[in-house]
mmCIF file of C-alpha atoms in Angstrom:
data_model
loop_
_atom_site.group_PDB
_atom_site.id
_atom_site.type_symbol
_atom_site.label_atom_id
_atom_site.label_comp_id
_atom_site.label_asym_id
_atom_site.label_seq_id
_atom_site.Cartn_x
_atom_site.Cartn_y
_atom_site.Cartn_z
ATOM 1 C CA MET Q 1 -79.200 113.405 -41.498
ATOM 2 C CA GLU Q 2 -80.341 111.070 -43.957
ATOM 3 C CA ARG Q 3 -78.599 110.608 -47.146
ATOM 4 C CA ASN Q 4 -80.626 110.176 -50.432
ATOM 5 C CA THR Q 5 -79.959 107.222 -52.998
ATOM 6 C CA ASN Q 6 -83.001 108.030 -55.323
ATOM 7 C CA PRO Q 7 -79.697 109.018 -57.911
ATOM 8 C CA LEU Q 8 -79.254 105.323 -58.396
ATOM 9 C CA TYR Q 9 -83.227 105.437 -60.343
ATOM 10 C CA ILE Q 10 -82.205 107.294 -62.972
ATOM 11 C CA LEU Q 11 -78.576 106.094 -62.504
ATOM 12 C CA ARG Q 12 -79.833 102.965 -63.295
ATOM 13 C CA PHE Q 13 -82.321 104.262 -66.166
ATOM 14 C CA ILE Q 14 -79.874 106.305 -68.642
ATOM 15 C CA ALA Q 15 -77.529 103.516 -68.248
ATOM 16 C CA ALA Q 16 -80.547 101.023 -69.685
ATOM 17 C CA ILE Q 17 -81.515 103.643 -71.820
ATOM 18 C CA MET Q 18 -77.965 103.892 -73.168
ATOM 19 C CA VAL Q 19 -77.120 99.973 -73.091
ATOM 20 C CA VAL Q 20 -79.889 99.804 -75.663
ATOM 21 C CA TRP Q 21 -79.053 102.515 -78.715
ATOM 22 C CA PHE Q 22 -74.807 100.950 -78.302
ATOM 23 C CA HIS Q 23 -76.980 98.133 -79.549
ATOM 24 C CA PHE Q 24 -78.073 99.790 -82.388
ATOM 25 C CA GLU Q 25 -75.727 101.903 -83.359
ATOM 26 C CA PRO Q 26 -72.559 102.097 -80.714
ATOM 27 C CA ASN Q 27 -69.979 104.511 -81.572
ATOM 28 C CA LEU Q 28 -73.168 107.384 -83.368
ATOM 29 C CA THR Q 29 -72.870 109.356 -80.459
ATOM 30 C CA PHE Q 30 -70.924 110.572 -77.663
ATOM 31 C CA PHE Q 31 -73.499 109.095 -75.118
ATOM 32 C CA THR Q 32 -73.889 105.670 -77.425
ATOM 33 C CA THR Q 33 -69.433 105.297 -78.612
ATOM 34 C CA ASN Q 34 -69.092 102.743 -75.256
ATOM 35 C CA GLY Q 35 -72.017 102.128 -74.208
ATOM 36 C CA GLY Q 36 -71.704 98.484 -72.647
ATOM 37 C CA GLU Q 37 -69.207 100.213 -70.592
ATOM 38 C CA ALA Q 38 -72.745 100.324 -68.883
ATOM 39 C CA VAL Q 39 -72.554 97.814 -68.549
ATOM 40 C CA THR Q 40 -69.850 97.644 -65.754
ATOM 41 C CA PHE Q 41 -72.165 100.033 -64.206
ATOM 42 C CA PHE Q 42 -74.652 98.216 -63.987
ATOM 43 C CA PHE Q 43 -72.181 95.481 -61.902
ATOM 44 C CA PHE Q 44 -70.575 98.697 -59.287
ATOM 45 C CA LEU Q 45 -74.269 98.786 -58.531
ATOM 46 C CA SER Q 46 -75.740 95.693 -58.021
ATOM 47 C CA GLY Q 47 -73.051 95.250 -55.174
ATOM 48 C CA PHE Q 48 -73.298 98.822 -54.165
ATOM 49 C CA VAL Q 49 -77.307 97.884 -53.865
ATOM 50 C CA MET Q 50 -76.869 94.783 -52.157
ATOM 51 C CA ILE Q 51 -74.878 95.781 -48.819
ATOM 52 C CA ILE Q 52 -77.465 98.605 -48.436
ATOM 53 C CA ALA Q 53 -80.167 96.370 -48.744
ATOM 54 C CA ASN Q 54 -78.161 94.552 -45.862
ATOM 55 C CA SER Q 55 -76.686 97.635 -44.071
ATOM 56 C CA LYS Q 56 -78.525 95.740 -40.605
ATOM 57 C CA TYR Q 57 -76.145 92.371 -40.484
ATOM 58 C CA LEU Q 58 -72.402 94.270 -41.803
ATOM 59 C CA THR Q 59 -74.027 96.599 -38.633
ATOM 60 C CA GLY Q 60 -74.977 94.337 -36.692
ATOM 61 C CA LYS Q 61 -78.609 95.769 -35.574
ATOM 62 C CA ASN Q 62 -78.851 91.946 -37.571
ATOM 63 C CA LEU Q 63 -76.589 89.073 -36.189
ATOM 64 C CA ASN Q 64 -77.447 86.816 -38.472
ATOM 65 C CA PHE Q 65 -77.754 87.028 -42.383
ATOM 66 C CA SER Q 66 -80.228 84.582 -43.824
ATOM 67 C CA GLU Q 67 -78.961 82.876 -47.118
ATOM 68 C CA THR Q 68 -82.689 81.365 -47.594
ATOM 69 C CA ASP Q 69 -83.913 85.559 -47.423
ATOM 70 C CA PHE Q 70 -81.548 86.436 -49.718
ATOM 71 C CA TYR Q 71 -81.553 83.914 -52.697
ATOM 72 C CA ILE Q 72 -85.913 83.858 -52.499
ATOM 73 C CA LYS Q 73 -85.574 87.852 -52.284
ATOM 74 C CA ARG Q 74 -82.785 87.882 -55.310
ATOM 75 C CA PHE Q 75 -84.683 85.548 -57.381
ATOM 76 C CA ALA Q 76 -88.778 86.536 -56.928
ATOM 77 C CA ARG Q 77 -86.662 90.580 -58.241
ATOM 78 C CA ILE Q 78 -84.646 89.343 -61.139
ATOM 79 C CA TYR Q 79 -85.917 84.740 -62.160
ATOM 80 C CA PRO Q 80 -89.637 86.396 -63.788
ATOM 81 C CA MET Q 81 -88.688 89.084 -65.931
ATOM 82 C CA TYR Q 82 -85.520 86.951 -67.416
ATOM 83 C CA PHE Q 83 -87.649 84.277 -68.167
ATOM 84 C CA LEU Q 84 -90.289 86.018 -69.153
ATOM 85 C CA ALA Q 85 -88.444 87.908 -71.975
ATOM 86 C CA LEU Q 86 -86.603 84.255 -72.854
ATOM 87 C CA LEU Q 87 -89.434 82.722 -72.759
ATOM 88 C CA LEU Q 88 -91.093 85.692 -75.144
ATOM 89 C CA LEU Q 89 -87.305 84.888 -77.360
ATOM 90 C CA ALA Q 90 -88.364 81.383 -77.765
ATOM 91 C CA ILE Q 91 -92.315 81.434 -78.921
ATOM 92 C CA PHE Q 92 -90.010 83.590 -81.809
ATOM 93 C CA HIS Q 93 -87.532 81.656 -82.573
ATOM 94 C CA TYR Q 94 -89.899 78.490 -83.386
ATOM 95 C CA PHE Q 95 -92.849 79.543 -84.279
ATOM 96 C CA ILE Q 96 -92.337 83.332 -86.430
ATOM 97 C CA GLN Q 97 -88.755 83.307 -87.433
ATOM 98 C CA SER Q 98 -85.422 81.761 -86.837
ATOM 99 C CA ILE Q 99 -83.143 84.246 -84.837
ATOM 100 C CA ASP Q 100 -80.578 82.001 -84.039
ATOM 101 C CA THR Q 101 -78.155 78.955 -84.468
ATOM 102 C CA PRO Q 102 -80.017 75.310 -84.859
ATOM 103 C CA THR Q 103 -77.697 74.656 -80.868
ATOM 104 C CA VAL Q 104 -80.321 77.160 -79.309
ATOM 105 C CA LYS Q 105 -81.813 73.642 -77.945
ATOM 106 C CA TYR Q 106 -79.037 72.445 -76.162
ATOM 107 C CA ARG Q 107 -77.946 75.511 -74.620
ATOM 108 C CA LEU Q 108 -81.698 76.826 -73.368
ATOM 109 C CA ILE Q 109 -81.503 74.404 -70.299
ATOM 110 C CA PHE Q 110 -78.691 76.046 -69.892
ATOM 111 C CA GLU Q 111 -80.956 79.592 -70.567
ATOM 112 C CA THR Q 112 -83.687 79.000 -68.322
ATOM 113 C CA LEU Q 113 -80.810 77.553 -65.277
ATOM 114 C CA GLY Q 114 -79.603 80.992 -65.763
ATOM 115 C CA ILE Q 115 -76.209 79.570 -66.275
ATOM 116 C CA GLN Q 116 -74.777 80.103 -69.627
ATOM 117 C CA GLY Q 117 -71.971 82.820 -68.546
ATOM 118 C CA TRP Q 118 -69.921 80.475 -66.774
ATOM 119 C CA LEU Q 119 -70.067 77.824 -69.443
ATOM 120 C CA TYR Q 120 -69.817 80.245 -73.205
ATOM 121 C CA PRO Q 121 -70.271 82.899 -74.000
ATOM 122 C CA GLY Q 122 -72.773 85.133 -74.870
ATOM 123 C CA SER Q 123 -76.550 84.585 -74.291
ATOM 124 C CA PHE Q 124 -79.845 83.475 -76.975
ATOM 125 C CA ASN Q 125 -81.494 86.408 -75.324
ATOM 126 C CA PHE Q 126 -77.891 88.731 -75.850
ATOM 127 C CA PRO Q 127 -78.812 91.151 -73.057
ATOM 128 C CA ALA Q 128 -79.005 88.515 -70.125
ATOM 129 C CA TRP Q 129 -74.887 87.244 -70.318
ATOM 130 C CA THR Q 130 -75.031 89.766 -67.798
ATOM 131 C CA VAL Q 131 -77.839 88.616 -65.717
ATOM 132 C CA SER Q 132 -75.937 84.905 -65.709
ATOM 133 C CA CYS Q 133 -72.694 86.908 -64.106
ATOM 134 C CA GLU Q 134 -75.278 89.207 -61.223
ATOM 135 C CA PHE Q 135 -76.312 85.060 -60.188
ATOM 136 C CA PHE Q 136 -73.211 83.965 -59.884
ATOM 137 C CA PHE Q 137 -72.179 87.437 -58.311
ATOM 138 C CA TYR Q 138 -74.801 86.722 -55.677
ATOM 139 C CA LEU Q 139 -74.164 82.858 -54.899
ATOM 140 C CA VAL Q 140 -71.124 84.794 -54.048
ATOM 141 C CA PHE Q 141 -72.271 87.240 -51.839
ATOM 142 C CA PRO Q 142 -73.214 85.348 -48.465
ATOM 143 C CA ALA Q 143 -68.959 84.038 -48.077
ATOM 144 C CA ALA Q 144 -68.355 88.347 -49.243
ATOM 145 C CA ILE Q 145 -69.908 89.740 -47.039
ATOM 146 C CA ALA Q 146 -69.204 88.112 -44.446
ATOM 147 C CA TYR Q 147 -65.588 88.296 -44.675
ATOM 148 C CA LEU Q 148 -65.985 92.199 -45.210
ATOM 149 C CA LYS Q 149 -67.805 92.663 -42.062
ATOM 150 C CA SER Q 150 -66.062 90.059 -39.909
ATOM 151 C CA ASN Q 151 -62.560 92.725 -41.278
ATOM 152 C CA LYS Q 152 -63.316 95.711 -43.077
ATOM 153 C CA ALA Q 153 -59.678 95.934 -44.232
ATOM 154 C CA LYS Q 154 -59.184 92.647 -45.108
ATOM 155 C CA PHE Q 155 -62.027 92.915 -47.722
ATOM 156 C CA LYS Q 156 -60.465 96.443 -48.535
ATOM 157 C CA THR Q 157 -56.606 94.846 -49.623
ATOM 158 C CA PHE Q 158 -58.257 92.226 -51.135
ATOM 159 C CA ALA Q 159 -61.177 93.475 -53.682
ATOM 160 C CA TRP Q 160 -58.398 96.116 -55.114
ATOM 161 C CA VAL Q 161 -56.046 93.896 -55.459
ATOM 162 C CA TYR Q 162 -58.305 91.209 -56.853
ATOM 163 C CA PHE Q 163 -59.762 94.941 -59.517
ATOM 164 C CA ILE Q 164 -55.845 95.091 -60.849
ATOM 165 C CA LEU Q 165 -55.526 91.399 -60.709
ATOM 166 C CA THR Q 166 -58.374 90.911 -63.562
ATOM 167 C CA TYR Q 167 -58.088 93.538 -64.656
ATOM 168 C CA ALA Q 168 -54.277 93.271 -65.998
ATOM 169 C CA ILE Q 169 -55.545 89.314 -66.725
ATOM 170 C CA THR Q 170 -58.791 89.697 -69.126
ATOM 171 C CA LEU Q 171 -56.239 92.376 -70.753
ATOM 172 C CA GLY Q 172 -53.154 90.369 -71.039
ATOM 173 C CA LEU Q 173 -56.072 86.953 -72.814
ATOM 174 C CA TYR Q 174 -57.198 90.351 -75.311
ATOM 175 C CA PHE Q 175 -54.138 90.692 -76.610
ATOM 176 C CA LEU Q 176 -53.036 87.228 -76.505
ATOM 177 C CA ASN Q 177 -56.454 86.052 -77.558
ATOM 178 C CA SER Q 178 -56.367 88.642 -80.552
ATOM 179 C CA HIS Q 179 -52.978 86.951 -81.315
ATOM 180 C CA LYS Q 180 -54.000 83.421 -81.950
ATOM 181 C CA LYS Q 181 -57.870 81.714 -80.363
ATOM 182 C CA ILE Q 182 -56.937 79.620 -78.120
ATOM 183 C CA PRO Q 183 -59.708 77.722 -76.275
ATOM 184 C CA ILE Q 184 -58.989 77.932 -72.297
ATOM 185 C CA ILE Q 185 -58.234 82.220 -73.221
ATOM 186 C CA TYR Q 186 -61.658 82.621 -75.015
ATOM 187 C CA ALA Q 187 -63.145 81.212 -72.380
ATOM 188 C CA LEU Q 188 -61.995 83.361 -69.811
ATOM 189 C CA THR Q 189 -61.764 86.977 -71.784
ATOM 190 C CA ARG Q 190 -64.927 86.025 -74.949
ATOM 191 C CA SER Q 191 -64.839 89.988 -75.117
ATOM 192 C CA PRO Q 192 -67.080 91.647 -75.268
ATOM 193 C CA HIS Q 193 -68.947 88.683 -72.524
ATOM 194 C CA PRO Q 194 -65.594 88.409 -69.757
ATOM 195 C CA HIS Q 195 -66.031 85.016 -67.309
ATOM 196 C CA PRO Q 196 -68.516 86.237 -63.801
ATOM 197 C CA VAL Q 197 -64.898 84.616 -61.829
ATOM 198 C CA LEU Q 198 -62.789 88.185 -64.238
ATOM 199 C CA VAL Q 199 -65.286 90.755 -63.801
ATOM 200 C CA ILE Q 200 -66.995 89.952 -60.038
ATOM 201 C CA SER Q 201 -64.681 91.827 -59.309
ATOM 202 C CA ILE Q 202 -66.391 94.975 -59.884
ATOM 203 C CA PHE Q 203 -68.630 93.456 -57.988
ATOM 204 C CA PHE Q 204 -66.801 93.451 -55.294
ATOM 205 C CA LEU Q 205 -65.756 96.803 -54.812
ATOM 206 C CA GLY Q 206 -69.062 98.054 -55.183
ATOM 207 C CA MET Q 207 -69.808 95.812 -52.211
ATOM 208 C CA LEU Q 208 -66.763 97.789 -50.691
ATOM 209 C CA CYS Q 209 -68.794 101.664 -52.173
ATOM 210 C CA GLY Q 210 -71.979 100.735 -50.181
ATOM 211 C CA SER Q 211 -69.833 99.761 -46.986
ATOM 212 C CA THR Q 212 -67.712 102.894 -47.137
ATOM 213 C CA PHE Q 213 -71.094 105.037 -47.402
ATOM 214 C CA ILE Q 214 -72.795 103.392 -44.911
ATOM 215 C CA ASN Q 215 -69.575 104.540 -42.545
ATOM 216 C CA ASN Q 216 -70.191 107.987 -43.710
ATOM 217 C CA ASN Q 217 -66.374 108.682 -41.754
ATOM 218 C CA LEU Q 218 -65.099 110.606 -45.017
ATOM 219 C CA SER Q 219 -65.946 113.946 -43.984
ATOM 220 C CA PHE Q 220 -65.105 115.602 -47.468
ATOM 221 C CA PHE Q 221 -67.329 114.288 -48.879
ATOM 222 C CA LYS Q 222 -69.720 116.292 -45.341
ATOM 223 C CA ASN Q 223 -68.996 118.861 -47.381
ATOM 224 C CA LYS Q 224 -71.649 119.431 -50.341
ATOM 225 C CA THR Q 225 -70.200 121.549 -52.004
ATOM 226 C CA TYR Q 226 -67.157 119.527 -52.462
ATOM 227 C CA SER Q 227 -69.241 116.879 -53.501
ATOM 228 C CA ALA Q 228 -71.151 118.626 -56.491
ATOM 229 C CA LEU Q 229 -68.441 119.030 -58.035
ATOM 230 C CA THR Q 230 -67.263 115.489 -58.118
ATOM 231 C CA ALA Q 231 -70.014 114.595 -58.852
ATOM 232 C CA LEU Q 232 -69.136 117.146 -61.955
ATOM 233 C CA ILE Q 233 -65.767 116.619 -62.208
ATOM 234 C CA THR Q 234 -65.746 112.119 -62.811
ATOM 235 C CA ILE Q 235 -69.113 111.716 -64.720
ATOM 236 C CA SER Q 236 -67.597 114.347 -67.083
ATOM 237 C CA VAL Q 237 -63.935 112.750 -66.210
ATOM 238 C CA ILE Q 238 -66.083 109.053 -67.280
ATOM 239 C CA PHE Q 239 -67.289 110.256 -70.449
ATOM 240 C CA TYR Q 240 -64.681 111.590 -71.912
ATOM 241 C CA ILE Q 241 -62.587 108.153 -71.736
ATOM 242 C CA LYS Q 242 -65.395 106.800 -71.634
ATOM 243 C CA TYR Q 243 -65.807 108.392 -75.409
ATOM 244 C CA TYR Q 244 -61.720 107.896 -76.348
ATOM 245 C CA LEU Q 245 -60.006 105.624 -75.071
ATOM 246 C CA PRO Q 246 -60.777 102.104 -76.910
ATOM 247 C CA PHE Q 247 -63.021 99.266 -76.507
ATOM 248 C CA TYR Q 248 -61.337 97.028 -75.083
ATOM 249 C CA LEU Q 249 -59.452 98.577 -72.781
ATOM 250 C CA LEU Q 250 -62.744 98.946 -71.413
ATOM 251 C CA ASN Q 251 -64.139 95.628 -70.979
ATOM 252 C CA CYS Q 252 -61.514 94.835 -67.575
ATOM 253 C CA GLY Q 253 -63.526 97.776 -65.658
ATOM 254 C CA LEU Q 254 -60.985 100.606 -66.224
ATOM 255 C CA LEU Q 255 -64.030 102.742 -64.887
ATOM 256 C CA THR Q 256 -64.926 101.504 -61.507
ATOM 257 C CA PRO Q 257 -62.794 104.017 -59.554
ATOM 258 C CA LEU Q 258 -64.105 106.398 -61.111
ATOM 259 C CA PHE Q 259 -67.621 104.639 -60.721
ATOM 260 C CA PHE Q 260 -66.711 104.212 -56.923
ATOM 261 C CA VAL Q 261 -66.325 108.136 -56.278
ATOM 262 C CA PHE Q 262 -69.208 109.190 -58.535
ATOM 263 C CA ILE Q 263 -71.432 107.317 -56.276
ATOM 264 C CA LEU Q 264 -70.060 108.263 -52.588
ATOM 265 C CA ALA Q 265 -70.863 111.907 -54.710
ATOM 266 C CA ILE Q 266 -74.047 111.756 -55.861
ATOM 267 C CA THR Q 267 -75.779 109.711 -52.498
ATOM 268 C CA SER Q 268 -73.485 112.266 -50.596
ATOM 269 C CA PHE Q 269 -76.818 114.625 -50.272
ATOM 270 C CA SER Q 270 -79.461 114.534 -48.733
ATOM 271 C CA LYS Q 271 -83.068 114.187 -49.715
ATOM 272 C CA LYS Q 272 -84.035 118.150 -49.426
ATOM 273 C CA ASP Q 273 -80.401 119.150 -51.097
ATOM 274 C CA SER Q 274 -81.174 116.452 -54.233
ATOM 275 C CA ALA Q 275 -84.870 116.828 -54.041
ATOM 276 C CA PHE Q 276 -84.787 116.750 -57.983
ATOM 277 C CA PHE Q 277 -84.033 113.185 -58.066
ATOM 278 C CA ASN Q 278 -87.036 112.553 -55.892
ATOM 279 C CA PHE Q 279 -89.229 113.002 -58.176
ATOM 280 C CA LYS Q 280 -92.322 109.204 -58.763
ATOM 281 C CA LEU Q 281 -90.668 109.439 -62.422
ATOM 282 C CA PHE Q 282 -87.681 108.678 -61.534
ATOM 283 C CA ILE Q 283 -88.112 106.038 -58.851
ATOM 284 C CA PHE Q 284 -90.879 104.372 -60.754
ATOM 285 C CA LEU Q 285 -87.864 104.623 -64.187
ATOM 286 C CA GLY Q 286 -85.398 103.457 -61.833
ATOM 287 C CA ASP Q 287 -87.483 100.681 -61.264
ATOM 288 C CA ILE Q 288 -89.003 99.476 -64.615
ATOM 289 C CA SER Q 289 -84.677 99.703 -65.941
ATOM 290 C CA TYR Q 290 -83.828 95.629 -65.683
ATOM 291 C CA SER Q 291 -87.034 95.132 -67.678
ATOM 292 C CA ILE Q 292 -86.010 97.805 -70.365
ATOM 293 C CA TYR Q 293 -83.058 96.106 -69.761
ATOM 294 C CA ILE Q 294 -83.319 92.462 -70.341
ATOM 295 C CA PHE Q 295 -86.655 92.674 -72.746
ATOM 296 C CA GLN Q 296 -84.611 94.917 -76.021
ATOM 297 C CA LEU Q 297 -84.117 91.623 -77.808
ATOM 298 C CA PRO Q 298 -87.495 90.494 -78.124
ATOM 299 C CA VAL Q 299 -89.924 94.062 -77.683
ATOM 300 C CA LEU Q 300 -87.099 94.497 -80.451
ATOM 301 C CA HIS Q 301 -88.035 91.609 -82.688
ATOM 302 C CA TYR Q 302 -91.374 91.163 -82.283
ATOM 303 C CA TYR Q 303 -91.408 96.102 -82.895
ATOM 304 C CA ASN Q 304 -89.498 94.492 -86.335
ATOM 305 C CA ARG Q 305 -91.983 91.826 -87.632
ATOM 306 C CA TYR Q 306 -94.997 93.356 -86.485
ATOM 307 C CA ILE Q 307 -94.727 96.928 -86.641
ATOM 308 C CA SER Q 308 -91.788 99.188 -88.337
ATOM 309 C CA PRO Q 309 -87.922 98.208 -88.956
ATOM 310 C CA THR Q 310 -85.942 100.316 -87.027
ATOM 311 C CA LYS Q 311 -83.451 101.244 -89.248
ATOM 312 C CA THR Q 312 -83.108 105.185 -88.274
ATOM 313 C CA TRP Q 313 -82.894 107.079 -85.015
ATOM 314 C CA PRO Q 314 -86.202 108.312 -85.354
ATOM 315 C CA SER Q 315 -87.344 105.100 -85.448
ATOM 316 C CA VAL Q 316 -85.169 103.708 -83.497
ATOM 317 C CA ILE Q 317 -86.749 106.897 -80.877
ATOM 318 C CA CYS Q 318 -90.446 105.449 -82.063
ATOM 319 C CA PHE Q 319 -88.580 101.823 -80.430
ATOM 320 C CA THR Q 320 -88.165 103.297 -77.079
ATOM 321 C CA LEU Q 321 -90.629 104.463 -76.543
ATOM 322 C CA THR Q 322 -93.225 101.127 -77.214
ATOM 323 C CA LEU Q 323 -90.030 99.349 -74.809
ATOM 324 C CA ILE Q 324 -90.483 102.005 -71.891
ATOM 325 C CA ALA Q 325 -94.583 101.439 -72.493
ATOM 326 C CA PHE Q 326 -94.386 97.868 -72.200
ATOM 327 C CA CYS Q 327 -92.299 97.794 -70.083
ATOM 328 C CA SER Q 328 -94.563 99.367 -67.041
ATOM 329 C CA ILE Q 329 -97.483 98.420 -68.069
ATOM 330 C CA ILE Q 330 -95.440 94.724 -67.384
ATOM 331 C CA TYR Q 331 -94.380 96.032 -64.327
ATOM 332 C CA TYR Q 332 -97.573 97.034 -63.201
ATOM 333 C CA THR Q 333 -99.750 93.616 -64.280
ATOM 334 C CA VAL Q 334 -97.222 90.998 -64.307
ATOM 335 C CA GLU Q 335 -93.829 91.938 -62.742
ATOM 336 C CA LEU Q 336 -95.021 93.402 -59.045
ATOM 337 C CA PRO Q 337 -97.977 90.336 -59.058
ATOM 338 C CA LEU Q 338 -95.568 88.200 -59.456
ATOM 339 C CA LYS Q 339 -92.550 89.135 -56.981
ATOM 340 C CA ASN Q 340 -95.543 89.543 -54.123
ATOM 341 C CA TYR Q 341 -96.486 86.448 -54.701
ATOM 342 C CA ILE Q 342 -93.057 85.178 -53.934
ATOM 343 C CA LEU Q 343 -92.545 86.568 -51.663
ATOM 344 C CA ALA Q 344 -96.143 86.548 -49.628
ATOM 345 C CA HIS Q 345 -95.804 82.787 -50.295
ATOM 346 C CA PHE Q 346 -91.894 82.595 -48.211
ATOM 347 C CA ASN Q 347 -92.646 84.139 -45.636
ATOM 348 C CA LYS Q 348 -96.743 82.533 -45.028
ATOM 349 C CA ARG Q 349 -93.865 78.817 -44.997
ATOM 350 C CA LYS Q 350 -91.731 80.988 -43.151
ATOM 351 C CA ALA Q 351 -93.698 82.126 -40.285
ATOM 352 C CA LEU Q 352 -95.705 78.457 -41.251
ATOM 353 C CA LYS Q 353 -92.330 76.456 -40.303
ATOM 354 C CA GLU Q 354 -91.408 78.826 -37.030
ATOM 355 C CA LYS Q 355 -95.196 79.076 -35.004
ATOM 356 C CA ASP Q 356 -94.176 74.609 -35.583
ATOM 357 C CA LEU Q 357 -90.442 75.082 -34.592
ATOM 358 C CA ALA Q 358 -92.320 77.432 -31.492
ATOM 359 C CA ILE Q 359 -94.619 74.555 -30.490
ATOM 360 C CA LEU Q 360 -92.157 71.639 -30.051
#
């Protein structure tokens, strides 16, 4: 049975909207309270998707993992929109209205390279700190997937131990930092923007979840009733914990084990049994979810300046619809064409190189 990963598209969109609304009013509704926890879900889902996308290498159908192919595909998918969002924000800051401190001119080089999250907390385009973490994850991924392929049992032990260790360290440093701000400790914890070294543990567990999905040897999730009940229970517990627990407990990735179970449950159905998630609109909303996330701040500044201030929930809804419309247009006019151009150019050069080697 071919299992359906399409539910992940609409989940990605919902998580992106949760983050957008969380930035307006963190504790107003059941949906937005601790909405930043959706970032943990993004980190986890990233590891899961990376494994699914490279499943042929993991299962032995492809003997070699091409790091060049991997990095080019990730660059084509992530960087163009990342840079465009940064550019729009810089134009607003320097030519329309100042929105940051004078130090931004020194930070822009690190922001352009996408390494700001490795060096200091936050980001000029503040949602971009998570993308900087993703760049760090991608740097480590080739070695991580090779380790996973060579010995899954050891990788499993490593991933869980590292997750527990980083959770304990982050929590401990948070309490220590709350009493006395020690520079080296703040550089690591800097809540709500932990260092990539700490949150990569969530990515590793996402990878492990992806491997479990590929192996498909858990009989529990082959029962549709069990899977449906598990999905409903875990999502209910996730929202309950997200609403009632304090932020500092969640910021360390506390919900990650629940994400592990939930993703395995929601993706265990066949496409026929989960046809609801196959609607093209849901797929499209998932495709533009990254743009919604990365463009939320630039679009917000232009929206507030030229259309209307976002001070009430009706105005936030109007802004959200505008953001979705903007990202839909950008997706077809910029994101897809640029991505296809980069990949086509790379594949052309790759083919020419292979042809030259064949001649030799």
